[in-house]
Amino acid sequence: MNEKTIEYSLIESVVLQAIKNLNQARQPDAQLPVSVDSVLFGRGSPLDSLGLVSLLIDIEEAFRDEGWEISLSDERAMSQQRSPFLSVSTLIAYIEGLRAADSNHE
């Protein structure tokens, strides 16, 4: 397993665990599917903006516990041509990009 795969696996694991955590506080019909194919925000998603913010905070805290400080809802995220919050896969790709950028500055 190469370093990139390990990074992807860790990021995917953190994001999917955060969705599981979020679902514990939601009604069964309002839960988000725990999958990389899930729509996070926008048409077809059960999340409203407050739910999305809650998910992002949980993900940030999980990475903080791993020793990596990130901010997912900062200006960089808002300035993307395509929102990184559309789906689980776009969020993972965005986090991978943040991680790569941080690695280049270490």
PDB file of N, CA and C in Angstrom:
ATOM      1  N   MET A   1       0.844  -1.166   0.000  1.00  0.00           N
ATOM      2  CA  MET A   1       0.000   0.000   0.000  1.00  0.00           C
ATOM      3  C   MET A   1       0.898   1.241   0.000  1.00  0.00           C
ATOM      4  N   ASN A   2       0.665   2.142  -0.938  1.00  0.00           N
ATOM      5  CA  ASN A   2       1.500   3.342  -0.990  1.00  0.00           C
ATOM      6  C   ASN A   2       0.941   4.430  -0.085  1.00  0.00           C
ATOM      7  N   GLU A   3       1.745   5.521   0.067  1.00  0.00           N
ATOM      8  CA  GLU A   3       1.357   6.603   0.975  1.00  0.00           C
ATOM      9  C   GLU A   3       0.035   7.239   0.570  1.00  0.00           C
ATOM     10  N   LYS A   4      -0.167   7.416  -0.747  1.00  0.00           N
ATOM     11  CA  LYS A   4      -1.403   8.041  -1.216  1.00  0.00           C
ATOM     12  C   LYS A   4      -2.616   7.201  -0.816  1.00  0.00           C
ATOM     13  N   THR A   5      -2.501   5.877  -0.946  1.00  0.00           N
ATOM     14  CA  THR A   5      -3.604   5.001  -0.587  1.00  0.00           C
ATOM     15  C   THR A   5      -3.897   5.090   0.904  1.00  0.00           C
ATOM     16  N   ILE A   6      -2.829   5.154   1.704  1.00  0.00           N
ATOM     17  CA  ILE A   6      -3.025   5.272   3.150  1.00  0.00           C
ATOM     18  C   ILE A   6      -3.746   6.571   3.466  1.00  0.00           C
ATOM     19  N   GLU A   7      -3.321   7.658   2.843  1.00  0.00           N
ATOM     20  CA  GLU A   7      -3.974   8.938   3.083  1.00  0.00           C
ATOM     21  C   GLU A   7      -5.452   8.871   2.689  1.00  0.00           C
ATOM     22  N   TYR A   8      -5.727   8.329   1.514  1.00  0.00           N
ATOM     23  CA  TYR A   8      -7.107   8.242   1.066  1.00  0.00           C
ATOM     24  C   TYR A   8      -7.929   7.393   2.032  1.00  0.00           C
ATOM     25  N   SER A   9      -7.361   6.268   2.450  1.00  0.00           N
ATOM     26  CA  SER A   9      -8.087   5.378   3.355  1.00  0.00           C
ATOM     27  C   SER A   9      -8.397   6.052   4.681  1.00  0.00           C
ATOM     28  N   LEU A  10      -7.433   6.795   5.205  1.00  0.00           N
ATOM     29  CA  LEU A  10      -7.661   7.501   6.473  1.00  0.00           C
ATOM     30  C   LEU A  10      -8.734   8.570   6.299  1.00  0.00           C
ATOM     31  N   ILE A  11      -8.627   9.344   5.244  1.00  0.00           N
ATOM     32  CA  ILE A  11      -9.610  10.405   5.006  1.00  0.00           C
ATOM     33  C   ILE A  11     -11.002   9.807   4.826  1.00  0.00           C
ATOM     34  N   GLU A  12     -11.093   8.769   4.012  1.00  0.00           N
ATOM     35  CA  GLU A  12     -12.380   8.120   3.789  1.00  0.00           C
ATOM     36  C   GLU A  12     -12.953   7.594   5.104  1.00  0.00           C
ATOM     37  N   SER A  13     -12.119   6.969   5.907  1.00  0.00           N
ATOM     38  CA  SER A  13     -12.561   6.425   7.187  1.00  0.00           C
ATOM     39  C   SER A  13     -13.087   7.525   8.107  1.00  0.00           C
ATOM     40  N   VAL A  14     -12.375   8.638   8.177  1.00  0.00           N
ATOM     41  CA  VAL A  14     -12.804   9.746   9.043  1.00  0.00           C
ATOM     42  C   VAL A  14     -14.132  10.316   8.561  1.00  0.00           C
ATOM     43  N   VAL A  15     -14.268  10.515   7.262  1.00  0.00           N
ATOM     44  CA  VAL A  15     -15.503  11.108   6.730  1.00  0.00           C
ATOM     45  C   VAL A  15     -16.694  10.167   6.944  1.00  0.00           C
ATOM     46  N   LEU A  16     -16.502   8.883   6.659  1.00  0.00           N
ATOM     47  CA  LEU A  16     -17.622   7.942   6.825  1.00  0.00           C
ATOM     48  C   LEU A  16     -17.994   7.781   8.299  1.00  0.00           C
ATOM     49  N   GLN A  17     -17.000   7.824   9.194  1.00  0.00           N
ATOM     50  CA  GLN A  17     -17.309   7.741  10.624  1.00  0.00           C
ATOM     51  C   GLN A  17     -18.082   8.980  11.075  1.00  0.00           C
ATOM     52  N   ALA A  18     -17.721  10.138  10.538  1.00  0.00           N
ATOM     53  CA  ALA A  18     -18.437  11.371  10.875  1.00  0.00           C
ATOM     54  C   ALA A  18     -19.896  11.287  10.414  1.00  0.00           C
ATOM     55  N   ILE A  19     -20.132  10.674   9.270  1.00  0.00           N
ATOM     56  CA  ILE A  19     -21.519  10.490   8.802  1.00  0.00           C
ATOM     57  C   ILE A  19     -22.274   9.556   9.748  1.00  0.00           C
ATOM     58  N   LYS A  20     -21.615   8.490  10.179  1.00  0.00           N
ATOM     59  CA  LYS A  20     -22.250   7.578  11.144  1.00  0.00           C
ATOM     60  C   LYS A  20     -22.599   8.327  12.427  1.00  0.00           C
ATOM     61  N   ASN A  21     -21.675   9.156  12.891  1.00  0.00           N
ATOM     62  CA  ASN A  21     -21.925   9.934  14.109  1.00  0.00           C
ATOM     63  C   ASN A  21     -23.113  10.873  13.916  1.00  0.00           C
ATOM     64  N   LEU A  22     -23.146  11.540  12.787  1.00  0.00           N
ATOM     65  CA  LEU A  22     -24.231  12.471  12.484  1.00  0.00           C
ATOM     66  C   LEU A  22     -25.570  11.737  12.438  1.00  0.00           C
ATOM     67  N   ASN A  23     -25.572  10.564  11.837  1.00  0.00           N
ATOM     68  CA  ASN A  23     -26.812   9.798  11.699  1.00  0.00           C
ATOM     69  C   ASN A  23     -27.404   9.382  13.040  1.00  0.00           C
ATOM     70  N   GLN A  24     -26.553   9.242  14.053  1.00  0.00           N
ATOM     71  CA  GLN A  24     -27.050   8.838  15.371  1.00  0.00           C
ATOM     72  C   GLN A  24     -28.023   9.866  15.951  1.00  0.00           C
ATOM     73  N   ALA A  25     -27.885  11.118  15.538  1.00  0.00           N
ATOM     74  CA  ALA A  25     -28.746  12.176  16.059  1.00  0.00           C
ATOM     75  C   ALA A  25     -29.902  12.499  15.110  1.00  0.00           C
ATOM     76  N   ARG A  26     -30.051  11.716  14.054  1.00  0.00           N
ATOM     77  CA  ARG A  26     -31.069  12.017  13.047  1.00  0.00           C
ATOM     78  C   ARG A  26     -32.130  10.903  13.010  1.00  0.00           C
ATOM     79  N   GLN A  27     -33.314  11.275  12.597  1.00  0.00           N
ATOM     80  CA  GLN A  27     -34.387  10.300  12.406  1.00  0.00           C
ATOM     81  C   GLN A  27     -33.999   9.349  11.258  1.00  0.00           C
ATOM     82  N   PRO A  28     -34.489   8.110  11.308  1.00  0.00           N
ATOM     83  CA  PRO A  28     -34.122   7.142  10.257  1.00  0.00           C
ATOM     84  C   PRO A  28     -34.382   7.644   8.830  1.00  0.00           C
ATOM     85  N   ASP A  29     -35.468   8.369   8.630  1.00  0.00           N
ATOM     86  CA  ASP A  29     -35.773   8.841   7.281  1.00  0.00           C
ATOM     87  C   ASP A  29     -34.953  10.069   6.874  1.00  0.00           C
ATOM     88  N   ALA A  30     -34.164  10.603   7.796  1.00  0.00           N
ATOM     89  CA  ALA A  30     -33.337  11.783   7.500  1.00  0.00           C
ATOM     90  C   ALA A  30     -31.846  11.455   7.538  1.00  0.00           C
ATOM     91  N   GLN A  31     -31.513  10.177   7.582  1.00  0.00           N
ATOM     92  CA  GLN A  31     -30.111   9.801   7.673  1.00  0.00           C
ATOM     93  C   GLN A  31     -29.438   9.820   6.304  1.00  0.00           C
ATOM     94  N   LEU A  32     -28.164  10.117   6.357  1.00  0.00           N
ATOM     95  CA  LEU A  32     -27.344  10.158   5.156  1.00  0.00           C
ATOM     96  C   LEU A  32     -26.747   8.778   4.913  1.00  0.00           C
ATOM     97  N   PRO A  33     -26.827   8.240   3.703  1.00  0.00           N
ATOM     98  CA  PRO A  33     -26.191   6.942   3.431  1.00  0.00           C
ATOM     99  C   PRO A  33     -24.686   7.015   3.703  1.00  0.00           C
ATOM    100  N   VAL A  34     -24.167   5.980   4.351  1.00  0.00           N
ATOM    101  CA  VAL A  34     -22.736   5.933   4.682  1.00  0.00           C
ATOM    102  C   VAL A  34     -22.005   5.293   3.512  1.00  0.00           C
ATOM    103  N   SER A  35     -21.648   6.135   2.539  1.00  0.00           N
ATOM    104  CA  SER A  35     -21.030   5.650   1.306  1.00  0.00           C
ATOM    105  C   SER A  35     -20.265   6.791   0.641  1.00  0.00           C
ATOM    106  N   VAL A  36     -19.212   6.442  -0.085  1.00  0.00           N
ATOM    107  CA  VAL A  36     -18.478   7.476  -0.824  1.00  0.00           C
ATOM    108  C   VAL A  36     -19.322   8.029  -1.972  1.00  0.00           C
ATOM    109  N   ASP A  37     -20.374   7.346  -2.333  1.00  0.00           N
ATOM    110  CA  ASP A  37     -21.254   7.791  -3.414  1.00  0.00           C
ATOM    111  C   ASP A  37     -22.384   8.701  -2.937  1.00  0.00           C
ATOM    112  N   SER A  38     -22.451   8.958  -1.641  1.00  0.00           N
ATOM    113  CA  SER A  38     -23.550   9.750  -1.091  1.00  0.00           C
ATOM    114  C   SER A  38     -23.461  11.213  -1.501  1.00  0.00           C
ATOM    115  N   VAL A  39     -24.635  11.783  -1.748  1.00  0.00           N
ATOM    116  CA  VAL A  39     -24.745  13.221  -1.983  1.00  0.00           C
ATOM    117  C   VAL A  39     -24.765  13.884  -0.612  1.00  0.00           C
ATOM    118  N   LEU A  40     -23.886  14.861  -0.408  1.00  0.00           N
ATOM    119  CA  LEU A  40     -23.823  15.535   0.889  1.00  0.00           C
ATOM    120  C   LEU A  40     -24.750  16.729   0.974  1.00  0.00           C
ATOM    121  N   PHE A  41     -24.707  17.567  -0.055  1.00  0.00           N
ATOM    122  CA  PHE A  41     -25.452  18.812   0.042  1.00  0.00           C
ATOM    123  C   PHE A  41     -26.057  19.154  -1.309  1.00  0.00           C
ATOM    124  N   GLY A  42     -27.247  19.677  -1.265  1.00  0.00           N
ATOM    125  CA  GLY A  42     -27.936  20.034  -2.495  1.00  0.00           C
ATOM    126  C   GLY A  42     -29.029  19.020  -2.796  1.00  0.00           C
ATOM    127  N   ARG A  43     -29.451  19.000  -4.028  1.00  0.00           N
ATOM    128  CA  ARG A  43     -30.549  18.139  -4.459  1.00  0.00           C
ATOM    129  C   ARG A  43     -30.240  16.667  -4.146  1.00  0.00           C
ATOM    130  N   GLY A  44     -31.177  16.012  -3.497  1.00  0.00           N
ATOM    131  CA  GLY A  44     -31.033  14.595  -3.197  1.00  0.00           C
ATOM    132  C   GLY A  44     -30.395  14.297  -1.862  1.00  0.00           C
ATOM    133  N   SER A  45     -30.028  15.318  -1.122  1.00  0.00           N
ATOM    134  CA  SER A  45     -29.404  15.101   0.180  1.00  0.00           C
ATOM    135  C   SER A  45     -30.384  15.424   1.302  1.00  0.00           C
ATOM    136  N   PRO A  46     -30.374  14.614   2.361  1.00  0.00           N
ATOM    137  CA  PRO A  46     -31.213  14.937   3.504  1.00  0.00           C
ATOM    138  C   PRO A  46     -30.593  16.000   4.406  1.00  0.00           C
ATOM    139  N   LEU A  47     -29.363  16.444   4.119  1.00  0.00           N
ATOM    140  CA  LEU A  47     -28.696  17.428   4.965  1.00  0.00           C
ATOM    141  C   LEU A  47     -29.111  18.842   4.610  1.00  0.00           C
ATOM    142  N   ASP A  48     -29.397  19.642   5.628  1.00  0.00           N
ATOM    143  CA  ASP A  48     -29.548  21.076   5.421  1.00  0.00           C
ATOM    144  C   ASP A  48     -28.213  21.722   5.759  1.00  0.00           C
ATOM    145  N   SER A  49     -28.136  23.036   5.682  1.00  0.00           N
ATOM    146  CA  SER A  49     -26.849  23.711   5.913  1.00  0.00           C
ATOM    147  C   SER A  49     -26.340  23.486   7.333  1.00  0.00           C
ATOM    148  N   LEU A  50     -27.228  23.437   8.301  1.00  0.00           N
ATOM    149  CA  LEU A  50     -26.810  23.178   9.683  1.00  0.00           C
ATOM    150  C   LEU A  50     -26.243  21.764   9.829  1.00  0.00           C
ATOM    151  N   GLY A  51     -26.866  20.800   9.176  1.00  0.00           N
ATOM    152  CA  GLY A  51     -26.359  19.428   9.197  1.00  0.00           C
ATOM    153  C   GLY A  51     -24.993  19.326   8.544  1.00  0.00           C
ATOM    154  N   LEU A  52     -24.803  20.054   7.444  1.00  0.00           N
ATOM    155  CA  LEU A  52     -23.504  20.050   6.771  1.00  0.00           C
ATOM    156  C   LEU A  52     -22.425  20.649   7.673  1.00  0.00           C
ATOM    157  N   VAL A  53     -22.736  21.765   8.316  1.00  0.00           N
ATOM    158  CA  VAL A  53     -21.765  22.394   9.222  1.00  0.00           C
ATOM    159  C   VAL A  53     -21.416  21.450  10.367  1.00  0.00           C
ATOM    160  N   SER A  54     -22.407  20.791  10.907  1.00  0.00           N
ATOM    161  CA  SER A  54     -22.165  19.832  11.986  1.00  0.00           C
ATOM    162  C   SER A  54     -21.242  18.708  11.519  1.00  0.00           C
ATOM    163  N   LEU A  55     -21.472  18.201  10.324  1.00  0.00           N
ATOM    164  CA  LEU A  55     -20.623  17.147   9.755  1.00  0.00           C
ATOM    165  C   LEU A  55     -19.196  17.646   9.576  1.00  0.00           C
ATOM    166  N   LEU A  56     -19.031  18.842   9.039  1.00  0.00           N
ATOM    167  CA  LEU A  56     -17.690  19.392   8.797  1.00  0.00           C
ATOM    168  C   LEU A  56     -16.934  19.590  10.108  1.00  0.00           C
ATOM    169  N   ILE A  57     -17.639  20.053  11.139  1.00  0.00           N
ATOM    170  CA  ILE A  57     -16.994  20.240  12.446  1.00  0.00           C
ATOM    171  C   ILE A  57     -16.544  18.894  13.009  1.00  0.00           C
ATOM    172  N   ASP A  58     -17.370  17.883  12.875  1.00  0.00           N
ATOM    173  CA  ASP A  58     -17.003  16.547  13.363  1.00  0.00           C
ATOM    174  C   ASP A  58     -15.765  16.024  12.624  1.00  0.00           C
ATOM    175  N   ILE A  59     -15.708  16.256  11.325  1.00  0.00           N
ATOM    176  CA  ILE A  59     -14.547  15.823  10.532  1.00  0.00           C
ATOM    177  C   ILE A  59     -13.295  16.595  10.964  1.00  0.00           C
ATOM    178  N   GLU A  60     -13.426  17.896  11.142  1.00  0.00           N
ATOM    179  CA  GLU A  60     -12.276  18.706  11.586  1.00  0.00           C
ATOM    180  C   GLU A  60     -11.761  18.215  12.938  1.00  0.00           C
ATOM    181  N   GLU A  61     -12.675  17.918  13.853  1.00  0.00           N
ATOM    182  CA  GLU A  61     -12.263  17.438  15.182  1.00  0.00           C
ATOM    183  C   GLU A  61     -11.583  16.081  15.099  1.00  0.00           C
ATOM    184  N   ALA A  62     -12.065  15.227  14.219  1.00  0.00           N
ATOM    185  CA  ALA A  62     -11.439  13.907  14.063  1.00  0.00           C
ATOM    186  C   ALA A  62     -10.013  14.046  13.533  1.00  0.00           C
ATOM    187  N   PHE A  63      -9.807  14.951  12.581  1.00  0.00           N
ATOM    188  CA  PHE A  63      -8.450  15.159  12.070  1.00  0.00           C
ATOM    189  C   PHE A  63      -7.571  15.824  13.129  1.00  0.00           C
ATOM    190  N   ARG A  64      -8.151  16.703  13.922  1.00  0.00           N
ATOM    191  CA  ARG A  64      -7.396  17.326  15.014  1.00  0.00           C
ATOM    192  C   ARG A  64      -6.903  16.230  15.962  1.00  0.00           C
ATOM    193  N   ASP A  65      -7.753  15.256  16.245  1.00  0.00           N
ATOM    194  CA  ASP A  65      -7.350  14.129  17.095  1.00  0.00           C
ATOM    195  C   ASP A  65      -6.209  13.328  16.462  1.00  0.00           C
ATOM    196  N   GLU A  66      -6.131  13.367  15.120  1.00  0.00           N
ATOM    197  CA  GLU A  66      -5.051  12.683  14.403  1.00  0.00           C
ATOM    198  C   GLU A  66      -3.798  13.556  14.306  1.00  0.00           C
ATOM    199  N   GLY A  67      -3.877  14.787  14.832  1.00  0.00           N
ATOM    200  CA  GLY A  67      -2.724  15.676  14.825  1.00  0.00           C
ATOM    201  C   GLY A  67      -2.636  16.581  13.611  1.00  0.00           C
ATOM    202  N   TRP A  68      -3.751  16.752  12.901  1.00  0.00           N
ATOM    203  CA  TRP A  68      -3.762  17.603  11.713  1.00  0.00           C
ATOM    204  C   TRP A  68      -4.888  18.624  11.821  1.00  0.00           C
ATOM    205  N   GLU A  69      -4.520  19.903  11.877  1.00  0.00           N
ATOM    206  CA  GLU A  69      -5.494  20.987  11.959  1.00  0.00           C
ATOM    207  C   GLU A  69      -5.945  21.379  10.550  1.00  0.00           C
ATOM    208  N   ILE A  70      -7.217  21.278  10.285  1.00  0.00           N
ATOM    209  CA  ILE A  70      -7.758  21.740   9.005  1.00  0.00           C
ATOM    210  C   ILE A  70      -9.022  22.539   9.251  1.00  0.00           C
ATOM    211  N   SER A  71      -9.322  23.388   8.300  1.00  0.00           N
ATOM    212  CA  SER A  71     -10.574  24.126   8.311  1.00  0.00           C
ATOM    213  C   SER A  71     -11.263  23.838   6.985  1.00  0.00           C
ATOM    214  N   LEU A  72     -12.411  23.209   7.068  1.00  0.00           N
ATOM    215  CA  LEU A  72     -13.088  22.787   5.837  1.00  0.00           C
ATOM    216  C   LEU A  72     -14.036  23.838   5.266  1.00  0.00           C
ATOM    217  N   SER A  73     -14.468  24.769   6.084  1.00  0.00           N
ATOM    218  CA  SER A  73     -15.452  25.735   5.586  1.00  0.00           C
ATOM    219  C   SER A  73     -14.862  27.139   5.544  1.00  0.00           C
ATOM    220  N   ASP A  74     -13.608  27.220   5.166  1.00  0.00           N
ATOM    221  CA  ASP A  74     -12.969  28.526   5.085  1.00  0.00           C
ATOM    222  C   ASP A  74     -13.077  29.104   3.670  1.00  0.00           C
ATOM    223  N   GLU A  75     -12.364  30.176   3.449  1.00  0.00           N
ATOM    224  CA  GLU A  75     -12.419  30.872   2.164  1.00  0.00           C
ATOM    225  C   GLU A  75     -11.984  29.995   0.992  1.00  0.00           C
ATOM    226  N   ARG A  76     -11.001  29.114   1.232  1.00  0.00           N
ATOM    227  CA  ARG A  76     -10.539  28.230   0.149  1.00  0.00           C
ATOM    228  C   ARG A  76     -11.692  27.365  -0.364  1.00  0.00           C
ATOM    229  N   ALA A  77     -12.465  26.814   0.549  1.00  0.00           N
ATOM    230  CA  ALA A  77     -13.579  25.949   0.146  1.00  0.00           C
ATOM    231  C   ALA A  77     -14.636  26.745  -0.607  1.00  0.00           C
ATOM    232  N   MET A  78     -14.909  27.953  -0.119  1.00  0.00           N
ATOM    233  CA  MET A  78     -15.949  28.772  -0.729  1.00  0.00           C
ATOM    234  C   MET A  78     -15.526  29.328  -2.090  1.00  0.00           C
ATOM    235  N   SER A  79     -14.219  29.384  -2.350  1.00  0.00           N
ATOM    236  CA  SER A  79     -13.750  29.943  -3.615  1.00  0.00           C
ATOM    237  C   SER A  79     -13.572  28.891  -4.710  1.00  0.00           C
ATOM    238  N   GLN A  80     -13.854  27.641  -4.399  1.00  0.00           N
ATOM    239  CA  GLN A  80     -13.730  26.583  -5.400  1.00  0.00           C
ATOM    240  C   GLN A  80     -14.801  26.775  -6.476  1.00  0.00           C
ATOM    241  N   GLN A  81     -14.434  26.491  -7.741  1.00  0.00           N
ATOM    242  CA  GLN A  81     -15.418  26.611  -8.816  1.00  0.00           C
ATOM    243  C   GLN A  81     -16.566  25.636  -8.611  1.00  0.00           C
ATOM    244  N   ARG A  82     -16.236  24.476  -8.101  1.00  0.00           N
ATOM    245  CA  ARG A  82     -17.244  23.465  -7.809  1.00  0.00           C
ATOM    246  C   ARG A  82     -17.168  23.169  -6.317  1.00  0.00           C
ATOM    247  N   SER A  83     -18.284  23.221  -5.629  1.00  0.00           N
ATOM    248  CA  SER A  83     -18.291  23.028  -4.180  1.00  0.00           C
ATOM    249  C   SER A  83     -17.712  21.663  -3.802  1.00  0.00           C
ATOM    250  N   PRO A  84     -16.806  21.637  -2.834  1.00  0.00           N
ATOM    251  CA  PRO A  84     -16.285  20.353  -2.364  1.00  0.00           C
ATOM    252  C   PRO A  84     -17.290  19.598  -1.497  1.00  0.00           C
ATOM    253  N   PHE A  85     -18.425  20.215  -1.217  1.00  0.00           N
ATOM    254  CA  PHE A  85     -19.401  19.614  -0.315  1.00  0.00           C
ATOM    255  C   PHE A  85     -20.574  18.964  -1.045  1.00  0.00           C
ATOM    256  N   LEU A  86     -20.447  18.765  -2.349  1.00  0.00           N
ATOM    257  CA  LEU A  86     -21.548  18.165  -3.100  1.00  0.00           C
ATOM    258  C   LEU A  86     -21.755  16.700  -2.758  1.00  0.00           C
ATOM    259  N   SER A  87     -20.657  15.984  -2.550  1.00  0.00           N
ATOM    260  CA  SER A  87     -20.759  14.548  -2.280  1.00  0.00           C
ATOM    261  C   SER A  87     -19.613  14.123  -1.371  1.00  0.00           C
ATOM    262  N   VAL A  88     -19.713  12.910  -0.874  1.00  0.00           N
ATOM    263  CA  VAL A  88     -18.639  12.376  -0.037  1.00  0.00           C
ATOM    264  C   VAL A  88     -17.342  12.305  -0.853  1.00  0.00           C
ATOM    265  N   SER A  89     -17.438  11.862  -2.096  1.00  0.00           N
ATOM    266  CA  SER A  89     -16.220  11.730  -2.905  1.00  0.00           C
ATOM    267  C   SER A  89     -15.576  13.086  -3.189  1.00  0.00           C
ATOM    268  N   THR A  90     -16.361  14.136  -3.442  1.00  0.00           N
ATOM    269  CA  THR A  90     -15.762  15.457  -3.676  1.00  0.00           C
ATOM    270  C   THR A  90     -15.163  16.019  -2.388  1.00  0.00           C
ATOM    271  N   LEU A  91     -15.766  15.704  -1.261  1.00  0.00           N
ATOM    272  CA  LEU A  91     -15.206  16.150   0.017  1.00  0.00           C
ATOM    273  C   LEU A  91     -13.882  15.446   0.295  1.00  0.00           C
ATOM    274  N   ILE A  92     -13.825  14.143   0.050  1.00  0.00           N
ATOM    275  CA  ILE A  92     -12.571  13.404   0.253  1.00  0.00           C
ATOM    276  C   ILE A  92     -11.484  13.958  -0.671  1.00  0.00           C
ATOM    277  N   ALA A  93     -11.822  14.232  -1.920  1.00  0.00           N
ATOM    278  CA  ALA A  93     -10.845  14.779  -2.859  1.00  0.00           C
ATOM    279  C   ALA A  93     -10.353  16.148  -2.387  1.00  0.00           C
ATOM    280  N   TYR A  94     -11.265  16.955  -1.855  1.00  0.00           N
ATOM    281  CA  TYR A  94     -10.881  18.278  -1.350  1.00  0.00           C
ATOM    282  C   TYR A  94      -9.930  18.141  -0.163  1.00  0.00           C
ATOM    283  N   ILE A  95     -10.241  17.236   0.745  1.00  0.00           N
ATOM    284  CA  ILE A  95      -9.377  17.024   1.918  1.00  0.00           C
ATOM    285  C   ILE A  95      -8.010  16.488   1.471  1.00  0.00           C
ATOM    286  N   GLU A  96      -7.993  15.601   0.478  1.00  0.00           N
ATOM    287  CA  GLU A  96      -6.713  15.113  -0.053  1.00  0.00           C
ATOM    288  C   GLU A  96      -5.880  16.282  -0.593  1.00  0.00           C
ATOM    289  N   GLY A  97      -6.531  17.217  -1.276  1.00  0.00           N
ATOM    290  CA  GLY A  97      -5.838  18.383  -1.796  1.00  0.00           C
ATOM    291  C   GLY A  97      -5.268  19.255  -0.688  1.00  0.00           C
ATOM    292  N   LEU A  98      -6.043  19.429   0.390  1.00  0.00           N
ATOM    293  CA  LEU A  98      -5.551  20.196   1.535  1.00  0.00           C
ATOM    294  C   LEU A  98      -4.351  19.506   2.162  1.00  0.00           C
ATOM    295  N   ARG A  99      -4.444  18.200   2.268  1.00  0.00           N
ATOM    296  CA  ARG A  99      -3.342  17.432   2.866  1.00  0.00           C
ATOM    297  C   ARG A  99      -2.082  17.535   2.006  1.00  0.00           C
ATOM    298  N   ALA A 100      -2.248  17.437   0.692  1.00  0.00           N
ATOM    299  CA  ALA A 100      -1.105  17.541  -0.213  1.00  0.00           C
ATOM    300  C   ALA A 100      -0.482  18.933  -0.130  1.00  0.00           C
ATOM    301  N   ALA A 101      -1.318  19.961  -0.049  1.00  0.00           N
ATOM    302  CA  ALA A 101      -0.803  21.323   0.056  1.00  0.00           C
ATOM    303  C   ALA A 101      -0.039  21.508   1.357  1.00  0.00           C
ATOM    304  N   ASP A 102      -0.566  20.967   2.455  1.00  0.00           N
ATOM    305  CA  ASP A 102       0.135  21.058   3.741  1.00  0.00           C
ATOM    306  C   ASP A 102       1.446  20.294   3.701  1.00  0.00           C
ATOM    307  N   SER A 103       1.472  19.141   3.038  1.00  0.00           N
ATOM    308  CA  SER A 103       2.691  18.333   2.945  1.00  0.00           C
ATOM    309  C   SER A 103       3.782  19.070   2.180  1.00  0.00           C
ATOM    310  N   ASN A 104       3.367  19.845   1.162  1.00  0.00           N
ATOM    311  CA  ASN A 104       4.336  20.596   0.378  1.00  0.00           C
ATOM    312  C   ASN A 104       4.952  21.750   1.167  1.00  0.00           C
ATOM    313  N   HIS A 105       4.247  22.191   2.221  1.00  0.00           N
ATOM    314  CA  HIS A 105       4.748  23.303   3.024  1.00  0.00           C
ATOM    315  C   HIS A 105       5.471  22.844   4.282  1.00  0.00           C
ATOM    316  N   GLU A 106       5.526  21.542   4.529  1.00  0.00           N
ATOM    317  CA  GLU A 106       6.200  21.029   5.737  1.00  0.00           C
ATOM    318  C   GLU A 106       7.693  20.941   5.538  1.00  0.00           C
TER     319      GLU A 106
END
